[in-house]
mmCIF file of C-alpha atoms in Angstrom:
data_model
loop_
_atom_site.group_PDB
_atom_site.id
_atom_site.type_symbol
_atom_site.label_atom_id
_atom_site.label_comp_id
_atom_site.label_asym_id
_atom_site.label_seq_id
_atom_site.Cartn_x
_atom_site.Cartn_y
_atom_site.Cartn_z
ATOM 1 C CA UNK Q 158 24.169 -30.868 35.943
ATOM 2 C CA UNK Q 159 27.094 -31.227 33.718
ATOM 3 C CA UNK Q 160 29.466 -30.131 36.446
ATOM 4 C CA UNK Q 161 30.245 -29.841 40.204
ATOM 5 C CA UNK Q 162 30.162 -26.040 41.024
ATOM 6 C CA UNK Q 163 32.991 -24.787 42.674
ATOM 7 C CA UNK Q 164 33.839 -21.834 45.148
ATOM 8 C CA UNK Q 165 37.352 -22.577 46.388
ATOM 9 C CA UNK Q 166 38.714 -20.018 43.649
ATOM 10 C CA UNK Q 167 37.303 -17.083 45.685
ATOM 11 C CA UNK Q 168 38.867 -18.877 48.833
ATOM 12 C CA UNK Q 169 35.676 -20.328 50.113
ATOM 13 C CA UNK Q 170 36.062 -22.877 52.504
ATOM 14 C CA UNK Q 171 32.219 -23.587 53.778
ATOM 15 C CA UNK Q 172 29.458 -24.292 52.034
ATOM 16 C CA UNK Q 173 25.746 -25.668 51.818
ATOM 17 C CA UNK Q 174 24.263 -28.198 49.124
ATOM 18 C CA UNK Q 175 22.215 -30.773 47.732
ATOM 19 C CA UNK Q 176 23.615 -34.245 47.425
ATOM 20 C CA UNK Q 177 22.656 -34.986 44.449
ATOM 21 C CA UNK Q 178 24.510 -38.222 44.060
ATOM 22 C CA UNK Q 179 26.281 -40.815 45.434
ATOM 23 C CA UNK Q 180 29.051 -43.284 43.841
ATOM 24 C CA UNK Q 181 30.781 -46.275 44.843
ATOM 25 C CA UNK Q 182 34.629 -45.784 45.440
ATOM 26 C CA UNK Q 183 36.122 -49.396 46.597
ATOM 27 C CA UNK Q 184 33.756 -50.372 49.938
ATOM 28 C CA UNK Q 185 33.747 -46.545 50.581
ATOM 29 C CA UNK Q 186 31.002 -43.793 49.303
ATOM 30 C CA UNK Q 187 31.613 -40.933 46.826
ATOM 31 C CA UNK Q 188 29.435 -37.898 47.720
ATOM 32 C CA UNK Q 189 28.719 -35.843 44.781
ATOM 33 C CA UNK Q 190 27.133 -32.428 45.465
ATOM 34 C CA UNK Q 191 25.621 -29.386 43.514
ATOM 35 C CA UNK Q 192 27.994 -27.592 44.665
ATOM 36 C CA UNK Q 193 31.270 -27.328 46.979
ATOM 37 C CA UNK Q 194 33.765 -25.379 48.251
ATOM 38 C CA UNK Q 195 36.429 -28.658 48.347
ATOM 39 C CA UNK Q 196 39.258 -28.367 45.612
ATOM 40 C CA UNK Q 197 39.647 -31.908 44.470
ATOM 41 C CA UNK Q 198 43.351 -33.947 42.969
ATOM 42 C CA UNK Q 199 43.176 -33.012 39.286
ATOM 43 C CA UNK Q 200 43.567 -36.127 37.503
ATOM 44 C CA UNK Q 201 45.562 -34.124 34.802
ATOM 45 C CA UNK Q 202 48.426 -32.180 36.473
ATOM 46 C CA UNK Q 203 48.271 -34.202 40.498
ATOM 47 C CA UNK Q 204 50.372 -31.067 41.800
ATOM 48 C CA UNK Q 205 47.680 -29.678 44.617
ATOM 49 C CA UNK Q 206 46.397 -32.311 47.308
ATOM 50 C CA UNK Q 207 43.015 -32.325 47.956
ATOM 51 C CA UNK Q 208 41.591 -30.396 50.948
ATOM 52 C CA UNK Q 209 40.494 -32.111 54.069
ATOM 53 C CA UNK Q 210 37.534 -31.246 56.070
ATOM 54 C CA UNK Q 211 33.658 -32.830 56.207
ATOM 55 C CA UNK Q 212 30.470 -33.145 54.540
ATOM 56 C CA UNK Q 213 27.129 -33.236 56.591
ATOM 57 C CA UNK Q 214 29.357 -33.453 59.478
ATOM 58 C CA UNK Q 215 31.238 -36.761 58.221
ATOM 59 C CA UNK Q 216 34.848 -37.148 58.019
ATOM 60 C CA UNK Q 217 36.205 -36.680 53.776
ATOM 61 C CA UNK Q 218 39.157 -39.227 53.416
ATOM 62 C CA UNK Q 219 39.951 -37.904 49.936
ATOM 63 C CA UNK Q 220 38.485 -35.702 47.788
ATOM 64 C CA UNK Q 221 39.201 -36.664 43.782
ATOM 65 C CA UNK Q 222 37.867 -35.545 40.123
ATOM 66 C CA UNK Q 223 35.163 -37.491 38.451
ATOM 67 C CA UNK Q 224 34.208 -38.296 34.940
ATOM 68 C CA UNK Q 225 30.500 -39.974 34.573
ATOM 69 C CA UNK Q 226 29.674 -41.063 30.829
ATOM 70 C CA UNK Q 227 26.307 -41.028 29.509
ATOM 71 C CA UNK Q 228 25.404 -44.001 30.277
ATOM 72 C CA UNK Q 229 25.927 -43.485 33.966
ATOM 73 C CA UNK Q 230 29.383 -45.294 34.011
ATOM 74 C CA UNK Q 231 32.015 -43.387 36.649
ATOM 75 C CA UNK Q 232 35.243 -43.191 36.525
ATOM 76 C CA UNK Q 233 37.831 -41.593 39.387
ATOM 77 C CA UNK Q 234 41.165 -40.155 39.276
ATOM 78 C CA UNK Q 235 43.785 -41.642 37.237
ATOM 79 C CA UNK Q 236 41.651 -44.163 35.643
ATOM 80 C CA UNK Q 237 39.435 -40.939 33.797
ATOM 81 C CA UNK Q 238 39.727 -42.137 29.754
ATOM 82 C CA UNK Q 239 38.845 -38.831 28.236
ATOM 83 C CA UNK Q 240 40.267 -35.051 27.854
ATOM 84 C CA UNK Q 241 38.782 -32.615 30.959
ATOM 85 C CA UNK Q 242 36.145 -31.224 30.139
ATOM 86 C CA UNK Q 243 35.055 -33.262 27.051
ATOM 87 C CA UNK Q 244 31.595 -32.987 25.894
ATOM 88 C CA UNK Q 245 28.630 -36.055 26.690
ATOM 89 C CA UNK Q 246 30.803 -36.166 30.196
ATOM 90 C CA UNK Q 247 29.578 -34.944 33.718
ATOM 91 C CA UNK Q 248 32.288 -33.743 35.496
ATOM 92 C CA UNK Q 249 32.149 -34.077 38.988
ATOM 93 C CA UNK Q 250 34.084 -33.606 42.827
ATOM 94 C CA UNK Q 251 33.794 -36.568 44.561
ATOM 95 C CA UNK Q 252 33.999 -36.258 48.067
ATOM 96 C CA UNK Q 253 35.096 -40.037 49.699
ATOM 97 C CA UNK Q 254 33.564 -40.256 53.139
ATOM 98 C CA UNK Q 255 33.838 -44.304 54.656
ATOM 99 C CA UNK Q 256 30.387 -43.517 56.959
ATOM 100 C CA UNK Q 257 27.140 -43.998 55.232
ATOM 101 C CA UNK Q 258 25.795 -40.856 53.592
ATOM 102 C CA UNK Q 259 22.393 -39.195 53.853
ATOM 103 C CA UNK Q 260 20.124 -39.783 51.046
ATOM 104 C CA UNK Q 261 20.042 -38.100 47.980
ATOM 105 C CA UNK Q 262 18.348 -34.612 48.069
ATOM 106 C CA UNK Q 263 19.587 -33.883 51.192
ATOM 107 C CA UNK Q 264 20.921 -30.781 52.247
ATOM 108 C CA UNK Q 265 24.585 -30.679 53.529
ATOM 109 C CA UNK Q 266 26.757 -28.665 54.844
ATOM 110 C CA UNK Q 267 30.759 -28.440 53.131
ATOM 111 C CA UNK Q 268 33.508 -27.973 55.989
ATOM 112 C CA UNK Q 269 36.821 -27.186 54.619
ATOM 113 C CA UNK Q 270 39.995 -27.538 56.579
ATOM 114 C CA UNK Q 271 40.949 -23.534 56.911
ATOM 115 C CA UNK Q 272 44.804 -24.103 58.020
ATOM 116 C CA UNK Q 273 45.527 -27.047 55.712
ATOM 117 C CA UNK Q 274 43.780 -25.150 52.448
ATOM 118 C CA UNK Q 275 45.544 -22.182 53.688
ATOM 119 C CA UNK Q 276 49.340 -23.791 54.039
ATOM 120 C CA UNK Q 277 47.852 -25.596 50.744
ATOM 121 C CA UNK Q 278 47.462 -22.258 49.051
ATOM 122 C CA UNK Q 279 50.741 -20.443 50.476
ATOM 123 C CA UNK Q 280 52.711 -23.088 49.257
ATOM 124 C CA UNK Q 281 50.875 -23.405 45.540
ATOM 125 C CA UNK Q 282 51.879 -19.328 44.927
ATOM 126 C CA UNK Q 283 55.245 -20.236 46.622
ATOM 127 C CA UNK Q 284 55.421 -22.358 43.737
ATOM 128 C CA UNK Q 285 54.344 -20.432 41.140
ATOM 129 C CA UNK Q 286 56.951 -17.115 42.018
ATOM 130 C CA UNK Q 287 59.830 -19.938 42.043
ATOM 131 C CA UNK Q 288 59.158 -21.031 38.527
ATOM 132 C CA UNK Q 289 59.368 -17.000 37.293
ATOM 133 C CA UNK Q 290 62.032 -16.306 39.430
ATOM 134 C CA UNK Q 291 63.930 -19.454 38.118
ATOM 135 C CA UNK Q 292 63.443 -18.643 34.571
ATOM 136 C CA UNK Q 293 64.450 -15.361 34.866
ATOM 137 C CA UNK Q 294 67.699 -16.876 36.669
ATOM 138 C CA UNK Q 295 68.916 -19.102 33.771
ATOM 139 C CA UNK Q 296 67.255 -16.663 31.204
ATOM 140 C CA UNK Q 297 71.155 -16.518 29.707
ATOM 141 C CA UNK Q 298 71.817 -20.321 29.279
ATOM 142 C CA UNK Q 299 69.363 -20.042 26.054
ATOM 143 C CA UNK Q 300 71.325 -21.322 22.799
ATOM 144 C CA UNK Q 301 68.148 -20.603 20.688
ATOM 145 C CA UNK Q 302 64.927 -18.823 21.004
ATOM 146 C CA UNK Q 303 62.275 -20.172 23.233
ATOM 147 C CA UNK Q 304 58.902 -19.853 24.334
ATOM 148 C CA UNK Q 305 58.694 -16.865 26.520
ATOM 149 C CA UNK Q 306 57.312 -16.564 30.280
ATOM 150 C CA UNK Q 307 54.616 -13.792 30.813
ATOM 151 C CA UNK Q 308 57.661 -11.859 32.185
ATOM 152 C CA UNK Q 309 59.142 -11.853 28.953
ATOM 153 C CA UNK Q 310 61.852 -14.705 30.325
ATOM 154 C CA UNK Q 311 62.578 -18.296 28.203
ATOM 155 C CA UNK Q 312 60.151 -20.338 30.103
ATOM 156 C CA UNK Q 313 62.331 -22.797 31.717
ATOM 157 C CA UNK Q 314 59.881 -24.252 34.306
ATOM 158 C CA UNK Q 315 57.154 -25.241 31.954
ATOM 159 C CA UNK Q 316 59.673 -26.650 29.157
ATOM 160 C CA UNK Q 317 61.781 -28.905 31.555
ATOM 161 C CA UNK Q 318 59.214 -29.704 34.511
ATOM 162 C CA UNK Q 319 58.180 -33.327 34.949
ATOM 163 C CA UNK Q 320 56.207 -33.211 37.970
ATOM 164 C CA UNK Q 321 55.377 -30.308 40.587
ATOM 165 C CA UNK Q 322 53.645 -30.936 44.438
ATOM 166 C CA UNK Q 323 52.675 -28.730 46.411
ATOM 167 C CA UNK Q 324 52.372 -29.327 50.427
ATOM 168 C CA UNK Q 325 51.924 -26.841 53.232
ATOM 169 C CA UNK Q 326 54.307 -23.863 53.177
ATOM 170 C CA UNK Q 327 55.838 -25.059 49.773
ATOM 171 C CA UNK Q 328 56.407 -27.279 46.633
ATOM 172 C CA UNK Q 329 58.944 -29.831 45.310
ATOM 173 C CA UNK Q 330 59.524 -29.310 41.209
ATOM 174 C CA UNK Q 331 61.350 -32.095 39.393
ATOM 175 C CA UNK Q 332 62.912 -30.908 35.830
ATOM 176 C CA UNK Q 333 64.639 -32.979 33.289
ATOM 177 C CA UNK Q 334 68.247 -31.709 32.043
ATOM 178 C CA UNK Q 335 68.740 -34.040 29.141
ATOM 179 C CA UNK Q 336 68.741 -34.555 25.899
ATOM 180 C CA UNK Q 337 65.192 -33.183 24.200
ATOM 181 C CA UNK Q 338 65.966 -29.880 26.546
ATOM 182 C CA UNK Q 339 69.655 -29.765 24.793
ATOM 183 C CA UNK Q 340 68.191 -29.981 21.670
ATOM 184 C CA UNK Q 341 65.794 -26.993 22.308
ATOM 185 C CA UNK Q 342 68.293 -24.325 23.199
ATOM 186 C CA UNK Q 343 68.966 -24.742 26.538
ATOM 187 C CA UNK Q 344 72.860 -25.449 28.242
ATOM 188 C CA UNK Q 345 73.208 -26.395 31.391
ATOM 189 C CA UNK Q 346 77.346 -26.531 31.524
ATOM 190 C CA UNK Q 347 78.942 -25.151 33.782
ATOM 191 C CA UNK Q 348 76.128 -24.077 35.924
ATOM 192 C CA UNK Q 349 76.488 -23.363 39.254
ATOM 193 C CA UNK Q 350 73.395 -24.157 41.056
ATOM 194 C CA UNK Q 351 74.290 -22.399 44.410
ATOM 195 C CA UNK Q 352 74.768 -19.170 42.515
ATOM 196 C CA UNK Q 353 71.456 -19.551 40.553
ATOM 197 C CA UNK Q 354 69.260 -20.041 43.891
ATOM 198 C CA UNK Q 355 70.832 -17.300 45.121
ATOM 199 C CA UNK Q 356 69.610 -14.790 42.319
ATOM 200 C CA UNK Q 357 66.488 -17.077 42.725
ATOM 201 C CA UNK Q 358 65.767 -16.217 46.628
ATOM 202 C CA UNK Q 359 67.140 -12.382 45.954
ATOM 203 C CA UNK Q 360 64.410 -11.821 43.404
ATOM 204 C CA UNK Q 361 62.134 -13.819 45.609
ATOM 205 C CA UNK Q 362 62.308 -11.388 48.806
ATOM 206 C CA UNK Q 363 61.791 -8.442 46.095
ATOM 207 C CA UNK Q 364 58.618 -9.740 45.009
ATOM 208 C CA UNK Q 365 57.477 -10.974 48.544
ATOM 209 C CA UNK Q 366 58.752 -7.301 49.916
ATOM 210 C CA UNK Q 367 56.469 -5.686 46.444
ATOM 211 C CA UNK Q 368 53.319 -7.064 48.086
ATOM 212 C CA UNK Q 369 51.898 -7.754 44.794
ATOM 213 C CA UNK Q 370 48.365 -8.474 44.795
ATOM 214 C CA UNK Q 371 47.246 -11.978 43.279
ATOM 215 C CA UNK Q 372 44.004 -12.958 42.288
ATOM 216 C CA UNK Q 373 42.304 -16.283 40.052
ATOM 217 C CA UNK Q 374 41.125 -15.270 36.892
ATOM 218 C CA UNK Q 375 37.257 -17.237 36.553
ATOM 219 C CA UNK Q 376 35.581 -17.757 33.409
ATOM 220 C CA UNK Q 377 32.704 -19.736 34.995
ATOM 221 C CA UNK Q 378 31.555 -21.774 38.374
ATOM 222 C CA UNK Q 379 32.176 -24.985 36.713
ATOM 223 C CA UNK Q 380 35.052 -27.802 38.020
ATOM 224 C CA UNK Q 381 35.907 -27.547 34.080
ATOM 225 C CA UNK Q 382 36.375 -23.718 33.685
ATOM 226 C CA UNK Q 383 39.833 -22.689 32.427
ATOM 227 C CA UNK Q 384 41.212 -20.717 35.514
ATOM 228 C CA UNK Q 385 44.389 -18.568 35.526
ATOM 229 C CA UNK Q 386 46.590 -17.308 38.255
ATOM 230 C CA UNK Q 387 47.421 -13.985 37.961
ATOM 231 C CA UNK Q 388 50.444 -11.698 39.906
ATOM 232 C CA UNK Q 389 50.810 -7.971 39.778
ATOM 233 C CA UNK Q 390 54.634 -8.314 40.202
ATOM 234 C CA UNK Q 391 57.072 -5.110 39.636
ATOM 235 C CA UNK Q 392 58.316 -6.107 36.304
ATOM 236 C CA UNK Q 393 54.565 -6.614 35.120
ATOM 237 C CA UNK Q 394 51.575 -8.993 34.916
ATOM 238 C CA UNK Q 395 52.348 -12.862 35.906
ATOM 239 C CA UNK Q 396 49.687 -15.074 34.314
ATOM 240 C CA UNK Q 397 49.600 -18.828 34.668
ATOM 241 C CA UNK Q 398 46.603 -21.293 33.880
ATOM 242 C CA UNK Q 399 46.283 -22.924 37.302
ATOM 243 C CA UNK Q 400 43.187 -25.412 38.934
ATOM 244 C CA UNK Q 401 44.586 -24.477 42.614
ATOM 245 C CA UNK Q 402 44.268 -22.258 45.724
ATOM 246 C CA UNK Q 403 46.602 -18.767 46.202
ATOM 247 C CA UNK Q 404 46.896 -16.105 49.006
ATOM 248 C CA UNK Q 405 45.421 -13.008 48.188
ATOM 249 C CA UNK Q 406 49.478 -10.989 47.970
ATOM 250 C CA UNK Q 407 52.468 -11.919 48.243
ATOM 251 C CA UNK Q 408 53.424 -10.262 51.790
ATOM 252 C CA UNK Q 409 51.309 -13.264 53.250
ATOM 253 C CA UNK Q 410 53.492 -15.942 52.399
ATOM 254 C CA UNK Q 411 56.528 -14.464 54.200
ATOM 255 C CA UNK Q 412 59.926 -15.598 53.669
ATOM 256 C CA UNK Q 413 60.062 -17.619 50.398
ATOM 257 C CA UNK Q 414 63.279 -19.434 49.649
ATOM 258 C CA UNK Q 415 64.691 -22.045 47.197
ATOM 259 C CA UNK Q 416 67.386 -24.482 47.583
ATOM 260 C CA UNK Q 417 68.168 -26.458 43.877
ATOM 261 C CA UNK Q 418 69.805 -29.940 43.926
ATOM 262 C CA UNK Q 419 71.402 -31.485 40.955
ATOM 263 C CA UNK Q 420 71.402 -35.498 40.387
ATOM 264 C CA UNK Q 421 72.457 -36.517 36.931
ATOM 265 C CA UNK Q 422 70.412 -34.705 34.599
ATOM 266 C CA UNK Q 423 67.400 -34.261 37.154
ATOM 267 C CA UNK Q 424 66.875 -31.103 38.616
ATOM 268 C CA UNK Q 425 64.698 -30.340 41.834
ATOM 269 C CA UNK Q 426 63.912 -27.532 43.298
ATOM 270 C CA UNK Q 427 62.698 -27.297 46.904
ATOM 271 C CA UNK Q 428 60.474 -23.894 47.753
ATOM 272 C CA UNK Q 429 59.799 -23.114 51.350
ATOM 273 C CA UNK Q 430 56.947 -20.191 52.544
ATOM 274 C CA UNK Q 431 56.829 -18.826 56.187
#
């Protein structure tokens, strides 16, 4: 097994398995299965948290990405040394339990936390729809050409962001105003942030109102495969590569609004759902 199989794309949240391994993390015990309907903290881009719920029954405390070289050697999290998905790695969901686990070769059953992965997942395409919706908002403060948004906007959210969290019913995106975004086109002078998450939340309630549908483009079953979020919005096709959970349209996630705050030359943006 080269990789943890993984159903949370389709919005699985049970599951049965093997345990096929186990791995020490600190004086607790990482349960690695065949495969599991728990979406797992990317080590690469943190932005989802990891579901809750249990395995055979037991409590998970976390749930975190894996790397195991070939000679055996695992590594968790932050501390992973190589690209995802690099070659000669196994790459693996570790569910952290602090209760002994079952052997190996046993067969367990995977008990997501419904309401959490669901506030999870109404938050993450919160998130998403704020990023559009913002770039189409300061689409005019362009001094230059820029890399374009699948909406045909400059793609503000992916050139400034420096980090992005989601948590239930929402997300907090940090963005950078300075310097290396000055020198790529974009002005923020005279801005006025009120008026921008106004146009924000207007075009937000459009596309909430649309009931677009949204779906998780899958290329394969594997913790590794290249997923993309996709939104049939009414000015066309969103597409966004995205590891994380959705709703299934945009009517579910109710009121969405966005409130932007301005400190020096950070920017954050605070998205609400519900």
């Amino acid at each position: 097994m080269n990789s943890t199989l993984v159903t949370f794309p389709s919005g699985r949240t049970s599951g049965r398995s093997e345990l096929v391994g186990i791995v020490p993390v600190g004086d607790r015990h990482g349960l690695v299965v065949a495969e599991t309907p728990f979406h797992p903290l990317d080590h690469t881009w943190p932005d989802q948290p990891a579901d809750r719920g249990t395995v055979g029954g037991t409590p998970v405390i976390d749930c975190v990405t894996g790397a195991q070289s070939a000679t055996g050697e695992t590594f968790l999290g932050a501390d992973i040394p190589v690209r995802r998905g690099d070659e000669g790695w196994r790459w693996l969901v570790v569910h952290v339990t602090g209760e002994a686990p079952p052997p190996v070769g046993t067969e367990v059953e995977l008990e997501v936390d419904a309401a959490h992965r669901a506030a999870l997942s109404a938050g993450h395409t919160a998130c998403h729809l704020a990023a559009l919706a913002l770039n189409a908002a300061l689409a005019g403060h362009w001094r230059k050409e820029a890399r374009l948004d699948r909406l045909g906007h400059p793609d503000f959210d992916q050139t400034a962001i420096t980090s992005s969290r989601i948590v239930e019913g929402g997300s907090v995106d940090v963005y950078r105003l300075g310097k290396s975004l000055r020198k790529k086109g974009f002005s923020a002078e005279g801005l006025d942030f009120d008026a921008v998450a106004g146009e924000v939340n207007d075009r937000l309630k459009t596309w909430v109102a649309a009931d677009a549908p949204v779906r998780i483009d899958v290329p394969g079953p594997e913790l590794t495969a290249r997923r993309t979020w996709r939104c049939e919005l009414p000015e066309g096709e969103a597409a966004i590569p995205c590891g994380g959970t959705h709703v299934a349209r945009t009517s579910e996630l109710g009121r969405v609004q966005v409130s932007l705050t301005l400190d020096e030359a950070t920017l954050t943006m605070h998205t609400t759902c519900g």
